[in-house]
PDB file of C-alpha atoms in Angstrom:
ATOM      1  CA  MET A   1      -4.629  -8.802  16.939  1.00 34.00           C
ATOM      2  CA  THR A   2      -1.755 -10.149  14.996  1.00 35.00           C
ATOM      3  CA  ALA A   3       1.546 -10.309  16.891  1.00 36.00           C
ATOM      4  CA  VAL A   4       4.346  -8.775  14.829  1.00 36.00           C
ATOM      5  CA  ARG A   5       7.735 -10.120  15.838  1.00 38.00           C
ATOM      6  CA  ASN A   6      10.779  -8.074  14.996  1.00 39.00           C
ATOM      7  CA  ALA A   7       9.752  -6.805  11.636  1.00 39.00           C
ATOM      8  CA  SER A   8      12.938  -4.738  11.288  1.00 40.00           C
ATOM      9  CA  THR A   9      15.152  -5.634   8.401  1.00 38.00           C
ATOM     10  CA  ALA A  10      18.515  -5.455  10.121  1.00 38.00           C
ATOM     11  CA  PRO A  11      18.771  -8.170  12.589  1.00 45.00           C
ATOM     12  CA  ALA A  12      20.783  -7.257  15.701  1.00 44.00           C
ATOM     13  CA  CYS A  13      23.241 -10.074  15.089  1.00 51.00           C
ATOM     14  CA  ALA A  14      22.709 -11.688  11.763  1.00 59.00           C
ATOM     15  CA  PRO A  15      24.590 -15.016  11.535  1.00 71.00           C
ATOM     16  CA  ALA A  16      27.496 -14.946   9.051  1.00 69.00           C
ATOM     17  CA  ASP A  17      26.653 -18.394   7.742  1.00 85.00           C
ATOM     18  CA  ALA A  18      22.900 -18.717   7.181  1.00 87.00           C
ATOM     19  CA  SER A  19      22.974 -22.433   6.361  1.00 90.00           C
ATOM     20  CA  ALA A  20      24.876 -23.161   9.608  1.00 92.00           C
ATOM     21  CA  PHE A  21      22.335 -21.100  11.508  1.00 94.00           C
ATOM     22  CA  VAL A  22      19.489 -23.033   9.861  1.00 95.00           C
ATOM     23  CA  ARG A  23      21.084 -26.269  10.965  1.00 94.00           C
ATOM     24  CA  GLN A  24      21.513 -24.907  14.555  1.00 95.00           C
ATOM     25  CA  VAL A  25      17.897 -23.861  14.760  1.00 96.00           C
ATOM     26  CA  LEU A  26      16.748 -27.214  13.400  1.00 97.00           C
ATOM     27  CA  ALA A  27      18.883 -29.100  15.911  1.00 96.00           C
ATOM     28  CA  GLN A  28      17.331 -27.011  18.746  1.00 96.00           C
ATOM     29  CA  ARG A  29      13.743 -27.051  17.712  1.00 96.00           C
ATOM     30  CA  ALA A  30      12.941 -29.941  15.417  1.00 95.00           C
ATOM     31  CA  GLY A  31      11.877 -32.220  18.277  1.00 94.00           C
ATOM     32  CA  GLU A  32       9.395 -29.763  19.702  1.00 95.00           C
ATOM     33  CA  PRO A  33       5.665 -30.264  19.040  1.00 95.00           C
ATOM     34  CA  GLY A  34       4.504 -27.744  16.479  1.00 95.00           C
ATOM     35  CA  ALA A  35       8.049 -26.709  15.741  1.00 97.00           C
ATOM     36  CA  LEU A  36       7.472 -25.258  12.272  1.00 97.00           C
ATOM     37  CA  LEU A  37       6.332 -21.775  13.224  1.00 97.00           C
ATOM     38  CA  PRO A  38       8.972 -21.325  15.962  1.00 97.00           C
ATOM     39  CA  ILE A  39      11.642 -22.387  13.431  1.00 97.00           C
ATOM     40  CA  LEU A  40      10.361 -19.931  10.856  1.00 97.00           C
ATOM     41  CA  HIS A  41      10.181 -17.127  13.426  1.00 96.00           C
ATOM     42  CA  ASP A  42      13.786 -17.868  14.543  1.00 96.00           C
ATOM     43  CA  LEU A  43      14.978 -17.678  10.943  1.00 96.00           C
ATOM     44  CA  GLN A  44      12.955 -14.576  10.119  1.00 92.00           C
ATOM     45  CA  ASP A  45      14.139 -12.758  13.326  1.00 89.00           C
ATOM     46  CA  ALA A  46      17.858 -13.632  12.855  1.00 91.00           C
ATOM     47  CA  LEU A  47      18.192 -13.451   9.075  1.00 91.00           C
ATOM     48  CA  GLY A  48      15.479 -10.973   8.210  1.00 88.00           C
ATOM     49  CA  HIS A  49      13.830 -13.586   5.892  1.00 92.00           C
ATOM     50  CA  VAL A  50      13.328 -17.301   5.504  1.00 96.00           C
ATOM     51  CA  PRO A  51      15.780 -18.316   2.779  1.00 94.00           C
ATOM     52  CA  ALA A  52      14.206 -20.459   0.032  1.00 93.00           C
ATOM     53  CA  GLN A  53      17.178 -22.870   0.191  1.00 93.00           C
ATOM     54  CA  SER A  54      16.306 -23.618   3.855  1.00 96.00           C
ATOM     55  CA  LEU A  55      12.873 -24.992   3.053  1.00 96.00           C
ATOM     56  CA  ALA A  56      14.084 -28.507   2.078  1.00 96.00           C
ATOM     57  CA  ALA A  57      16.102 -28.830   5.276  1.00 97.00           C
ATOM     58  CA  ILE A  58      13.173 -27.679   7.384  1.00 97.00           C
ATOM     59  CA  ALA A  59      10.891 -30.158   5.625  1.00 97.00           C
ATOM     60  CA  ASP A  60      13.290 -33.038   6.119  1.00 97.00           C
ATOM     61  CA  ALA A  61      13.796 -32.243   9.784  1.00 97.00           C
ATOM     62  CA  LEU A  62      10.083 -32.128  10.485  1.00 97.00           C
ATOM     63  CA  ASN A  63       9.016 -34.923   8.161  1.00 97.00           C
ATOM     64  CA  LEU A  64       6.946 -32.556   6.032  1.00 97.00           C
ATOM     65  CA  SER A  65       6.873 -32.008   2.345  1.00 97.00           C
ATOM     66  CA  ARG A  66       8.621 -28.952   0.967  1.00 96.00           C
ATOM     67  CA  ALA A  67       5.255 -27.828  -0.389  1.00 97.00           C
ATOM     68  CA  GLU A  68       3.819 -27.898   3.168  1.00 97.00           C
ATOM     69  CA  VAL A  69       6.625 -25.699   4.486  1.00 97.00           C
ATOM     70  CA  HIS A  70       6.417 -23.349   1.503  1.00 96.00           C
ATOM     71  CA  GLY A  71       2.682 -23.135   1.995  1.00 96.00           C
ATOM     72  CA  VAL A  72       3.084 -21.918   5.588  1.00 96.00           C
ATOM     73  CA  VAL A  73       5.836 -19.432   4.673  1.00 94.00           C
ATOM     74  CA  THR A  74       3.677 -17.934   1.862  1.00 90.00           C
ATOM     75  CA  TYR A  75       0.420 -17.987   3.883  1.00 90.00           C
ATOM     76  CA  TYR A  76       1.593 -15.705   6.647  1.00 87.00           C
ATOM     77  CA  HIS A  77       2.387 -12.148   5.674  1.00 79.00           C
ATOM     78  CA  HIS A  78       5.023 -11.846   8.344  1.00 82.00           C
ATOM     79  CA  PHE A  79       7.403 -14.169   6.658  1.00 90.00           C
ATOM     80  CA  ARG A  80       9.626 -12.929   3.768  1.00 89.00           C
ATOM     81  CA  ALA A  81      11.352 -15.037   1.136  1.00 87.00           C
ATOM     82  CA  GLU A  82      13.869 -12.258   0.420  1.00 86.00           C
ATOM     83  CA  PRO A  83      15.547  -9.730   2.717  1.00 88.00           C
ATOM     84  CA  ALA A  84      13.709  -6.470   3.087  1.00 89.00           C
ATOM     85  CA  ALA A  85      15.103  -3.028   2.612  1.00 92.00           C
ATOM     86  CA  ARG A  86      16.837  -0.965   5.345  1.00 91.00           C
ATOM     87  CA  HIS A  87      13.440   0.317   6.539  1.00 94.00           C
ATOM     88  CA  VAL A  88      10.156  -1.554   6.678  1.00 93.00           C
ATOM     89  CA  VAL A  89       6.857   0.299   6.376  1.00 96.00           C
ATOM     90  CA  GLN A  90       3.849  -1.709   7.535  1.00 96.00           C
ATOM     91  CA  ILE A  91       0.346  -0.265   7.055  1.00 97.00           C
ATOM     92  CA  CYS A  92      -2.548  -1.722   8.921  1.00 96.00           C
ATOM     93  CA  ARG A  93      -5.115  -3.319   6.689  1.00 95.00           C
ATOM     94  CA  ALA A  94      -7.676  -4.261   9.333  1.00 95.00           C
ATOM     95  CA  GLU A  95     -11.245  -3.073   9.155  1.00 95.00           C
ATOM     96  CA  ALA A  96     -11.033  -0.126  11.659  1.00 95.00           C
ATOM     97  CA  CYS A  97      -7.991   1.329   9.849  1.00 95.00           C
ATOM     98  CA  GLN A  98      -9.630   0.836   6.473  1.00 95.00           C
ATOM     99  CA  ALA A  99     -12.755   2.668   7.751  1.00 95.00           C
ATOM    100  CA  MET A 100     -10.571   5.582   8.794  1.00 96.00           C
ATOM    101  CA  GLY A 101      -8.567   6.039   5.594  1.00 95.00           C
ATOM    102  CA  ALA A 102      -5.956   3.289   5.346  1.00 96.00           C
ATOM    103  CA  ASP A 103      -6.825   2.546   1.747  1.00 96.00           C
ATOM    104  CA  ALA A 104      -5.924   6.211   0.828  1.00 97.00           C
ATOM    105  CA  LEU A 105      -2.774   5.942   2.945  1.00 97.00           C
ATOM    106  CA  VAL A 106      -1.800   2.737   1.081  1.00 97.00           C
ATOM    107  CA  ALA A 107      -2.375   4.416  -2.243  1.00 97.00           C
ATOM    108  CA  HIS A 108      -0.281   7.352  -1.105  1.00 98.00           C
ATOM    109  CA  ALA A 109       2.491   5.102   0.153  1.00 97.00           C
ATOM    110  CA  GLN A 110       2.539   3.123  -3.079  1.00 97.00           C
ATOM    111  CA  GLN A 111       2.788   6.281  -5.123  1.00 97.00           C
ATOM    112  CA  HIS A 112       5.375   7.899  -2.821  1.00 96.00           C
ATOM    113  CA  LEU A 113       7.574   4.721  -2.683  1.00 96.00           C
ATOM    114  CA  GLY A 114       6.972   3.668  -6.298  1.00 96.00           C
ATOM    115  CA  CYS A 115       6.162   0.104  -5.354  1.00 96.00           C
ATOM    116  CA  ALA A 116       3.224  -2.115  -4.485  1.00 95.00           C
ATOM    117  CA  MET A 117       2.632  -3.990  -1.272  1.00 93.00           C
ATOM    118  CA  HIS A 118       5.372  -6.550  -0.647  1.00 89.00           C
ATOM    119  CA  GLY A 119       7.651  -4.420  -2.849  1.00 92.00           C
ATOM    120  CA  THR A 120      10.756  -2.346  -2.225  1.00 93.00           C
ATOM    121  CA  SER A 121      11.373   1.271  -3.340  1.00 94.00           C
ATOM    122  CA  LYS A 122      13.678   1.732  -6.287  1.00 92.00           C
ATOM    123  CA  ASP A 123      16.375   3.258  -4.133  1.00 92.00           C
ATOM    124  CA  GLY A 124      16.271   0.108  -1.883  1.00 91.00           C
ATOM    125  CA  ALA A 125      15.532   2.064   1.242  1.00 94.00           C
ATOM    126  CA  PHE A 126      11.933   1.030   2.083  1.00 95.00           C
ATOM    127  CA  THR A 127       9.951  -2.188   1.796  1.00 94.00           C
ATOM    128  CA  LEU A 128       6.116  -1.773   1.975  1.00 95.00           C
ATOM    129  CA  GLU A 129       4.105  -4.486   3.655  1.00 93.00           C
ATOM    130  CA  PRO A 130       0.552  -4.942   4.953  1.00 93.00           C
ATOM    131  CA  VAL A 131       0.000  -5.780   8.625  1.00 91.00           C
ATOM    132  CA  PHE A 132      -3.302  -6.858  10.045  1.00 90.00           C
ATOM    133  CA  CYS A 133      -4.149  -4.988  13.252  1.00 91.00           C
ATOM    134  CA  LEU A 134      -1.553  -3.122  15.238  1.00 93.00           C
ATOM    135  CA  GLY A 135      -3.975  -2.708  18.149  1.00 94.00           C
ATOM    136  CA  LEU A 136      -4.330   1.055  17.503  1.00 95.00           C
ATOM    137  CA  CYS A 137      -7.911   0.849  16.256  1.00 95.00           C
ATOM    138  CA  ALA A 138      -9.090   3.915  18.224  1.00 95.00           C
ATOM    139  CA  SER A 139      -6.262   5.911  16.626  1.00 96.00           C
ATOM    140  CA  SER A 140      -6.443   4.686  13.071  1.00 95.00           C
ATOM    141  CA  PRO A 141      -5.184   4.635  10.425  1.00 97.00           C
ATOM    142  CA  ALA A 142      -2.055   3.151  11.878  1.00 97.00           C
ATOM    143  CA  MET A 143       1.288   1.986  10.569  1.00 97.00           C
ATOM    144  CA  MET A 144       4.692   0.824  11.758  1.00 96.00           C
ATOM    145  CA  LEU A 145       8.083   2.116  10.606  1.00 96.00           C
ATOM    146  CA  ASP A 146      10.913  -0.139  11.728  1.00 92.00           C
ATOM    147  CA  ASP A 147       8.925  -1.670  14.563  1.00 89.00           C
ATOM    148  CA  GLN A 148       7.747   1.736  15.868  1.00 95.00           C
ATOM    149  CA  PRO A 149       3.965   2.217  15.746  1.00 97.00           C
ATOM    150  CA  HIS A 150       2.418   5.459  14.490  1.00 97.00           C
ATOM    151  CA  ALA A 151      -1.237   6.351  14.772  1.00 97.00           C
ATOM    152  CA  ARG A 152      -3.570   8.772  13.042  1.00 97.00           C
ATOM    153  CA  MET A 153      -1.453   8.720   9.959  1.00 97.00           C
ATOM    154  CA  THR A 154      -2.011  11.176   7.132  1.00 96.00           C
ATOM    155  CA  PRO A 155      -0.176  11.351   3.825  1.00 97.00           C
ATOM    156  CA  GLN A 156       1.732  14.369   5.177  1.00 97.00           C
ATOM    157  CA  ALA A 157       2.732  12.553   8.394  1.00 97.00           C
ATOM    158  CA  PHE A 158       3.743   9.517   6.337  1.00 97.00           C
ATOM    159  CA  ASP A 159       5.998  11.722   4.100  1.00 96.00           C
ATOM    160  CA  ALA A 160       7.615  13.345   7.167  1.00 96.00           C
ATOM    161  CA  LEU A 161       8.304   9.983   8.883  1.00 96.00           C
ATOM    162  CA  LEU A 162       9.947   8.622   5.770  1.00 95.00           C
ATOM    163  CA  ALA A 163      11.963  11.746   5.214  1.00 94.00           C
ATOM    164  CA  ASP A 164      13.265  11.418   8.818  1.00 92.00           C
ATOM    165  CA  ALA A 165      14.071   7.835   8.347  1.00 90.00           C
ATOM    166  CA  GLY A 166      15.716   8.333   5.053  1.00 79.00           C
ATOM    167  CA  SER A 167      17.963  11.138   6.423  1.00 73.00           C
ATOM    168  CA  ALA A 168      18.925   9.032   9.419  1.00 68.00           C
ATOM    169  CA  ALA A 169      20.117   6.117   7.237  1.00 56.00           C
TER     170      ALA A 169
END
């Protein structure tokens, strides 16, 4: 199962100065063994994304190439290069969910939101992302909306969840 850490888009206390926050995280973590992933998680959790302008500083602090850091950021689906929308919809793409209709749910979500995976709806309210195993295999297909898991999803349940989230915004 993939651990999903704080996928919500609105960090509880986003730092006002992102570059100062990056320097602070690097000062705290750069000396740790295997510091790259903890640094990226700290940035993602606090800022809602890993700013592209931070990659060079991270690379310098860890004695890595910028390409190595960029490769890690783009390899893991959890990390975003740009801030997400107010609401994040993550649909499980693991085998159990696919066997129980996740592909049809993804197609419905893309049509409903008007965007592909890793995209944002035209109104800027929802970002659609894949996630690989939410641990709800017996209740698939599963999805998360703003860090809240939902099981046995149908297109109708999807529409209702998004309508509730949109009216609460």
